[in-house]
Short mmCIF file of C-alpha atoms in Angstrom, two decimals:
data_model
loop_
_atom_site.label_atom_id
_atom_site.label_comp_id
_atom_site.label_asym_id
_atom_site.label_seq_id
_atom_site.Cartn_x
_atom_site.Cartn_y
_atom_site.Cartn_z
CA ALA Y 402 -40.74 44.38 -14.59
CA ALA Y 403 -40.92 40.91 -16.68
CA GLU Y 404 -39.58 39.32 -13.45
CA GLY Y 405 -41.96 40.85 -11.17
CA GLU Y 406 -45.05 40.00 -13.63
CA GLN Y 407 -43.81 36.14 -13.58
CA GLY Y 408 -43.09 35.51 -10.07
CA GLU Y 409 -40.61 33.36 -8.45
CA GLY Y 410 -41.59 30.23 -10.34
CA GLY Y 411 -42.20 31.96 -13.88
CA ALA Y 412 -40.78 31.03 -16.99
CA GLY Y 413 -41.11 34.73 -18.81
CA SER Y 414 -38.93 35.86 -21.56
CA ALA Y 415 -37.03 38.09 -19.10
CA GLU Y 416 -36.02 35.13 -17.21
CA LEU Y 417 -35.12 32.68 -20.38
CA ALA Y 418 -32.78 35.05 -22.04
CA THR Y 419 -29.24 34.22 -22.01
CA PRO Y 420 -26.74 36.54 -20.45
CA ILE Y 421 -24.24 37.29 -23.09
CA SER Y 422 -20.96 35.45 -21.74
CA LYS Y 423 -17.39 36.43 -22.13
CA LYS Y 424 -15.55 35.22 -25.42
CA GLY Y 425 -14.23 31.81 -25.46
CA LYS Y 426 -15.72 31.03 -21.55
CA LYS Y 427 -16.97 27.44 -21.60
CA SER Y 428 -20.62 27.40 -20.53
CA LYS Y 429 -20.89 25.61 -16.74
CA ASN Y 430 -23.91 23.52 -17.88
CA ASN Y 431 -21.48 20.77 -18.94
CA GLU Y 432 -19.75 20.57 -15.73
CA LEU Y 433 -22.64 20.00 -13.80
CA SER Y 434 -23.07 16.34 -12.95
CA LEU Y 435 -26.31 14.28 -13.11
CA GLY Y 436 -27.27 14.63 -9.58
CA LYS Y 437 -26.62 18.39 -9.77
CA ARG Y 438 -28.84 18.95 -12.99
CA LEU Y 439 -31.73 16.72 -11.17
CA ALA Y 440 -31.47 19.05 -8.10
CA VAL Y 441 -32.00 21.97 -10.49
CA ILE Y 442 -35.15 20.17 -12.18
CA LYS Y 443 -36.46 19.45 -8.27
CA GLU Y 444 -35.99 23.34 -7.33
CA LEU Y 445 -37.49 24.65 -10.71
CA GLU Y 446 -40.65 22.22 -10.08
CA ALA Y 447 -40.75 23.74 -6.71
CA GLY Y 448 -41.27 26.95 -7.98
CA ARG Y 449 -37.97 28.46 -7.44
CA SER Y 450 -36.83 31.16 -10.03
CA TYR Y 451 -34.50 30.33 -13.03
CA ARG Y 452 -32.10 33.40 -11.56
CA ALA Y 453 -31.97 32.35 -8.12
CA ILE Y 454 -30.99 28.74 -9.29
CA GLY Y 455 -28.40 30.00 -11.86
CA LYS Y 456 -26.90 32.32 -9.40
CA LYS Y 457 -26.79 29.01 -6.70
CA TYR Y 458 -25.14 26.69 -9.17
CA GLY Y 459 -23.14 29.46 -11.16
CA ILE Y 460 -24.70 28.77 -14.46
CA ALA Y 461 -26.32 31.30 -16.86
CA VAL Y 462 -30.03 31.38 -16.94
CA GLY Y 463 -30.52 29.76 -20.56
CA SER Y 464 -28.33 27.01 -19.09
CA VAL Y 465 -31.22 26.43 -16.50
CA ALA Y 466 -33.71 26.48 -19.02
CA ARG Y 467 -32.27 23.92 -21.36
CA ILE Y 468 -31.69 21.62 -18.09
CA PHE Y 469 -35.66 21.85 -17.37
CA LYS Y 470 -36.22 21.31 -21.28
CA LYS Y 471 -34.29 17.97 -21.03
CA ARG Y 472 -35.65 16.83 -17.46
CA ASP Y 473 -37.37 13.51 -18.74
CA GLU Y 474 -34.03 12.59 -20.46
CA TYR Y 475 -32.03 13.42 -17.18
CA LYS Y 476 -34.78 11.62 -14.85
CA ASN Y 477 -34.40 8.23 -17.59
CA ARG Y 478 -30.67 8.75 -17.30
CA LEU Y 479 -31.02 8.44 -13.63
CA ALA Y 480 -33.08 5.39 -13.54
CA ALA Y 481 -30.91 3.65 -15.91
CA ASN Y 482 -27.63 4.63 -13.97
CA GLU Y 483 -29.28 3.62 -10.67
CA ASP Y 484 -29.51 -0.25 -12.17
CA SER Y 485 -26.03 -0.16 -13.16
CA GLU Y 486 -24.81 1.41 -9.90
CA SER Y 487 -26.54 -1.14 -7.81
CA PHE Y 488 -24.92 -3.99 -10.32
CA ARG Y 489 -21.51 -2.46 -9.79
CA VAL Y 490 -21.86 -2.35 -6.03
CA ARG Y 491 -22.98 -6.06 -5.90
CA ARG Y 492 -20.09 -6.86 -8.14
CA LEU Y 493 -17.87 -4.93 -5.90
CA LYS Y 494 -19.23 -7.11 -2.99
CA ASP Y 495 -18.90 -10.41 -4.57
CA GLU Y 496 -15.50 -9.73 -5.52
CA ALA Y 497 -14.24 -8.22 -2.41
CA ALA Y 498 -15.78 -11.04 -0.74
CA GLU Y 499 -13.95 -13.61 -2.79
CA ILE Y 500 -10.50 -11.85 -2.06
CA ASP Y 501 -11.36 -11.81 1.52
CA ARG Y 502 -12.29 -15.59 1.33
CA ARG Y 503 -8.91 -16.71 -0.66
CA LEU Y 504 -7.03 -14.37 1.54
CA PHE Y 505 -8.26 -16.17 4.89
CA VAL Y 506 -7.43 -19.25 3.46
CA TRP Y 507 -3.88 -18.35 2.86
CA PHE Y 508 -3.58 -16.78 6.37
CA SER Y 509 -4.82 -19.88 7.95
CA ALA Y 510 -2.53 -22.15 5.98
CA SER Y 511 0.28 -19.86 6.83
CA ARG Y 512 -0.32 -19.89 10.74
CA SER Y 513 -0.98 -23.91 10.58
CA LYS Y 514 2.50 -23.81 9.55
CA ASN Y 515 3.92 -21.50 12.12
CA ARG Y 516 4.81 -18.94 9.78
CA THR Y 517 4.89 -15.07 10.65
CA VAL Y 518 2.45 -12.98 9.35
CA SER Y 519 2.50 -9.35 9.65
CA GLY Y 520 -0.25 -6.35 8.37
CA PRO Y 521 1.85 -5.52 5.28
CA ASN Y 522 2.33 -9.28 4.59
CA VAL Y 523 -1.61 -9.51 4.20
CA GLN Y 524 -1.86 -6.29 2.24
CA GLU Y 525 0.78 -7.46 -0.24
CA LYS Y 526 -1.16 -10.58 -0.17
CA ALA Y 527 -4.58 -9.15 -0.80
CA LYS Y 528 -3.22 -6.78 -3.49
CA LEU Y 529 -1.51 -9.64 -5.61
CA VAL Y 530 -4.79 -11.70 -4.97
CA ALA Y 531 -6.85 -8.94 -6.41
CA GLN Y 532 -4.50 -8.34 -9.52
CA ASN Y 533 -4.90 -12.17 -10.17
CA MET Y 534 -8.53 -11.75 -10.10
CA LYS Y 535 -8.19 -8.51 -12.43
CA PHE Y 536 -9.82 -6.53 -9.91
CA ALA Y 537 -8.39 -3.06 -10.31
CA ASP Y 538 -11.09 -1.37 -8.03
CA PHE Y 539 -9.63 -3.12 -4.76
CA LYS Y 540 -7.26 -1.15 -2.25
CA ALA Y 541 -5.73 -2.77 0.59
CA SER Y 542 -5.79 0.30 2.95
CA ASN Y 543 -5.12 0.37 6.60
CA GLY Y 544 -8.66 0.39 7.09
CA TRP Y 545 -9.45 -2.49 5.07
CA LEU Y 546 -6.96 -4.36 7.00
CA GLU Y 547 -8.52 -3.39 10.26
CA LYS Y 548 -11.87 -4.76 9.19
CA PHE Y 549 -10.47 -7.88 7.78
CA GLN Y 550 -8.81 -8.36 11.46
CA LYS Y 551 -12.55 -7.67 12.92
CA ARG Y 552 -14.23 -10.09 10.51
CA HIS Y 553 -11.97 -13.01 11.39
CA ASN Y 554 -10.88 -12.00 15.01
CA VAL Y 555 -7.23 -12.28 14.20
CA TYR Y 556 -4.20 -9.79 15.08
CA PHE Y 557 -0.56 -9.71 14.18
CA HIS Y 558 1.90 -10.53 16.14
CA ALA Y 559 5.83 -9.03 16.04
CA SER Y 560 8.28 -10.92 14.14
CA GLN Y 561 10.67 -12.74 16.63
CA ALA Y 562 14.26 -12.33 16.59
CA GLY Y 563 15.42 -14.78 13.67
CA GLU Y 564 12.03 -15.23 12.99
CA PRO Y 565 12.47 -19.35 13.43
CA ALA Y 566 8.99 -19.83 11.90
CA GLU Y 567 9.95 -18.63 8.34
CA MET Y 568 12.94 -21.61 8.23
CA ASP Y 569 11.69 -24.81 6.29
CA PRO Y 570 12.55 -27.71 8.59
CA ASP Y 571 13.12 -29.85 5.97
CA ALA Y 572 15.72 -27.50 4.18
CA LEU Y 573 17.19 -27.04 7.81
CA ARG Y 574 17.57 -31.10 7.97
CA HIS Y 575 19.06 -31.04 4.56
CA TRP Y 576 21.88 -28.69 5.21
CA ARG Y 577 22.99 -29.75 8.67
CA ASN Y 578 23.45 -33.10 7.15
CA HIS Y 579 25.05 -31.97 4.09
CA PRO Y 580 28.34 -33.08 3.42
CA LEU Y 581 29.60 -29.77 2.27
CA LEU Y 582 29.82 -28.46 5.93
CA ASP Y 583 32.26 -31.32 6.49
CA GLU Y 584 34.83 -29.22 4.50
CA PHE Y 585 34.37 -26.13 6.58
CA GLU Y 586 35.23 -25.38 10.34
CA PRO Y 587 32.14 -23.57 12.36
CA LYS Y 588 34.10 -20.36 12.51
CA ASN Y 589 34.12 -20.19 8.37
CA VAL Y 590 30.12 -20.71 8.02
CA PHE Y 591 28.41 -17.66 7.64
CA VAL Y 592 24.50 -16.82 6.99
CA ALA Y 593 23.50 -13.49 5.58
CA ASP Y 594 20.34 -12.00 5.96
CA GLU Y 595 18.73 -8.66 5.25
CA THR Y 596 15.79 -7.34 7.49
CA ALA Y 597 13.84 -3.84 7.63
CA LEU Y 598 14.05 -1.33 10.43
CA PHE Y 599 11.10 0.83 10.63
CA PHE Y 600 12.21 3.19 12.97
CA ARG Y 601 9.20 5.27 13.34
CA ALA Y 602 6.81 2.62 13.70
CA MET Y 603 4.65 2.28 16.78
CA PRO Y 604 5.51 -1.18 18.75
CA THR Y 605 3.45 -4.39 18.16
CA LYS Y 606 4.33 -6.91 20.84
CA PRO Y 607 2.30 -9.48 21.14
CA ASN Y 608 1.52 -8.59 24.43
CA MET Y 609 -0.15 -5.36 23.63
CA ASP Y 610 -3.50 -4.66 23.50
CA ARG Y 611 -4.81 -4.65 20.03
CA MET Y 612 -4.14 -0.84 18.74
CA LYS Y 613 -6.82 1.09 16.83
CA PHE Y 614 -6.02 2.78 13.65
CA VAL Y 615 -6.85 6.56 13.79
CA SER Y 616 -9.18 7.22 10.75
CA GLY Y 617 -6.99 8.55 7.76
CA GLU Y 618 -3.95 7.96 9.79
CA LYS Y 619 -1.20 5.83 7.77
CA LEU Y 620 1.05 3.56 9.24
CA ALA Y 621 5.04 4.72 9.35
CA ARG Y 622 6.62 3.03 6.76
CA GLU Y 623 10.04 5.07 6.92
CA ARG Y 624 12.66 2.51 7.08
CA PHE Y 625 16.26 1.41 7.09
CA THR Y 626 17.18 -1.89 5.34
CA LEU Y 627 20.20 -3.85 6.99
CA LEU Y 628 22.30 -6.63 5.54
CA LEU Y 629 23.63 -8.65 8.69
CA THR Y 630 26.42 -11.46 8.49
CA VAL Y 631 27.20 -13.47 11.16
CA SER Y 632 29.15 -16.87 11.75
CA ALA Y 633 28.14 -20.11 13.27
CA LEU Y 634 30.71 -19.06 16.44
CA GLY Y 635 28.87 -15.57 16.41
CA GLU Y 636 31.51 -13.82 14.59
CA LYS Y 637 29.94 -10.69 13.15
CA VAL Y 638 30.56 -9.14 9.82
CA LYS Y 639 30.42 -5.25 9.14
CA PRO Y 640 26.71 -4.60 8.38
CA TYR Y 641 25.40 -2.60 5.54
CA VAL Y 642 22.61 -0.14 6.11
CA VAL Y 643 20.44 1.18 3.07
CA TRP Y 644 18.63 4.40 3.26
CA LYS Y 645 17.12 6.98 1.10
CA ASN Y 646 20.13 9.17 1.90
CA SER Y 647 23.77 8.26 1.44
CA MET Y 648 24.39 9.56 5.42
CA PRO Y 649 22.14 10.93 8.01
CA VAL Y 650 22.69 14.45 8.73
CA SER Y 651 23.67 13.91 12.25
CA PHE Y 652 26.48 11.34 11.17
CA ARG Y 653 28.08 13.67 8.64
CA SER Y 654 30.74 15.01 11.33
CA VAL Y 655 31.41 11.43 12.55
CA ASN Y 656 31.31 9.30 9.42
CA PRO Y 657 30.87 5.91 11.58
CA ASP Y 658 33.38 3.18 10.44
CA TRP Y 659 31.71 0.37 11.96
CA VAL Y 660 28.94 0.27 9.23
CA PHE Y 661 28.78 0.59 5.41
CA TRP Y 662 26.18 3.35 4.72
CA ARG Y 663 24.55 3.11 1.10
CA SER Y 664 21.64 4.73 -0.65
CA ASP Y 665 18.65 3.82 -2.45
CA PRO Y 666 15.32 5.80 -3.21
CA ASN Y 667 13.36 3.14 -1.63
CA SER Y 668 15.66 2.42 1.05
CA GLN Y 669 15.90 -1.32 -0.20
CA MET Y 670 18.50 -3.73 -1.07
CA ASN Y 671 19.61 -3.57 -4.95
CA THR Y 672 21.89 -5.52 -7.10
CA ILE Y 673 24.57 -3.12 -7.08
CA ILE Y 674 24.87 -2.68 -3.18
CA PHE Y 675 24.55 -6.28 -3.13
CA GLU Y 676 27.37 -7.57 -5.79
CA GLU Y 677 29.54 -4.68 -3.65
CA TYR Y 678 28.80 -6.38 -0.43
CA LEU Y 679 30.04 -9.79 -2.05
CA ARG Y 680 32.91 -8.50 -3.26
CA TRP Y 681 33.95 -6.67 -0.20
CA LEU Y 682 33.37 -9.78 1.78
CA ASN Y 683 35.54 -12.04 -0.38
CA ASN Y 684 38.57 -9.67 -0.37
CA GLU Y 685 38.21 -9.46 3.41
CA MET Y 686 38.36 -13.32 3.70
CA LYS Y 687 41.38 -13.60 1.04
CA LYS Y 688 43.19 -11.17 3.36
CA GLN Y 689 42.91 -13.46 6.58
CA GLY Y 690 43.72 -16.18 3.97
CA ARG Y 691 40.24 -17.76 4.72
CA LYS Y 692 37.48 -19.74 2.60
CA ILE Y 693 34.21 -19.61 3.85
CA LEU Y 694 30.52 -21.07 3.37
CA LEU Y 695 28.04 -18.17 2.91
CA PHE Y 696 24.39 -19.10 3.39
CA LEU Y 697 21.65 -16.47 1.86
CA THR Y 698 18.15 -16.47 2.88
CA ASN Y 699 15.62 -16.27 0.08
#
């Protein structure tokens, strides 16, 4: 009867009575965000009943009344929050712009030295720049990478075989003329390098049109790590392959002897595997009565 007397917008005693809650149940009043509490106040000011609003937001009628009683406080908090939020957004924009500027300087310098730069390289460098700036909110996502490409009109080429641009010309000249090479025949001069094989990734050859990222889609990052060793005359050493499992299911009945399979949770080379490789290579060369010079990339 009291509800009928007060009408939709009334605040009679029947509307203000707080229902008896279950023992130990936490009031949902504290769970409402500032935005929802302001929405409650707006609906009350528009004439909607306490009971209807309580049902809509899943809170007690008494909680609705308490929110309305503190309406001035919530409105003041909104004004203060908007000022701080706008400052935060400006700060984010300023710091993101500085990260972008520093990153493009690094990118331009790398390309001027004819170094290969991939998308993951740019993302890792961006994270490092943000870390040095103590900017914890920055995320070098695939979406951010696509926007970076559009802003600066750049795209990333696939690495070429051997990645010749990564070799320091001065270091190359130094070692070509080094007297240590005179002590070894070309067949006993070896170089070892590791590379990643992203076997689920889409092709990224330079002659392909720029590929569009699908919103929410992540790049395929599942990989093998391969350690390859070859001599100056092209003699190939048994390679090491590192994956998250010690042996793929399809190979368990075959057990290939042309490769060493090792496991690492991140499918990456680690100290234990690399030390094993060096000891194995040393023993193999001892069996053949050979003394070799082994170059390792950095």
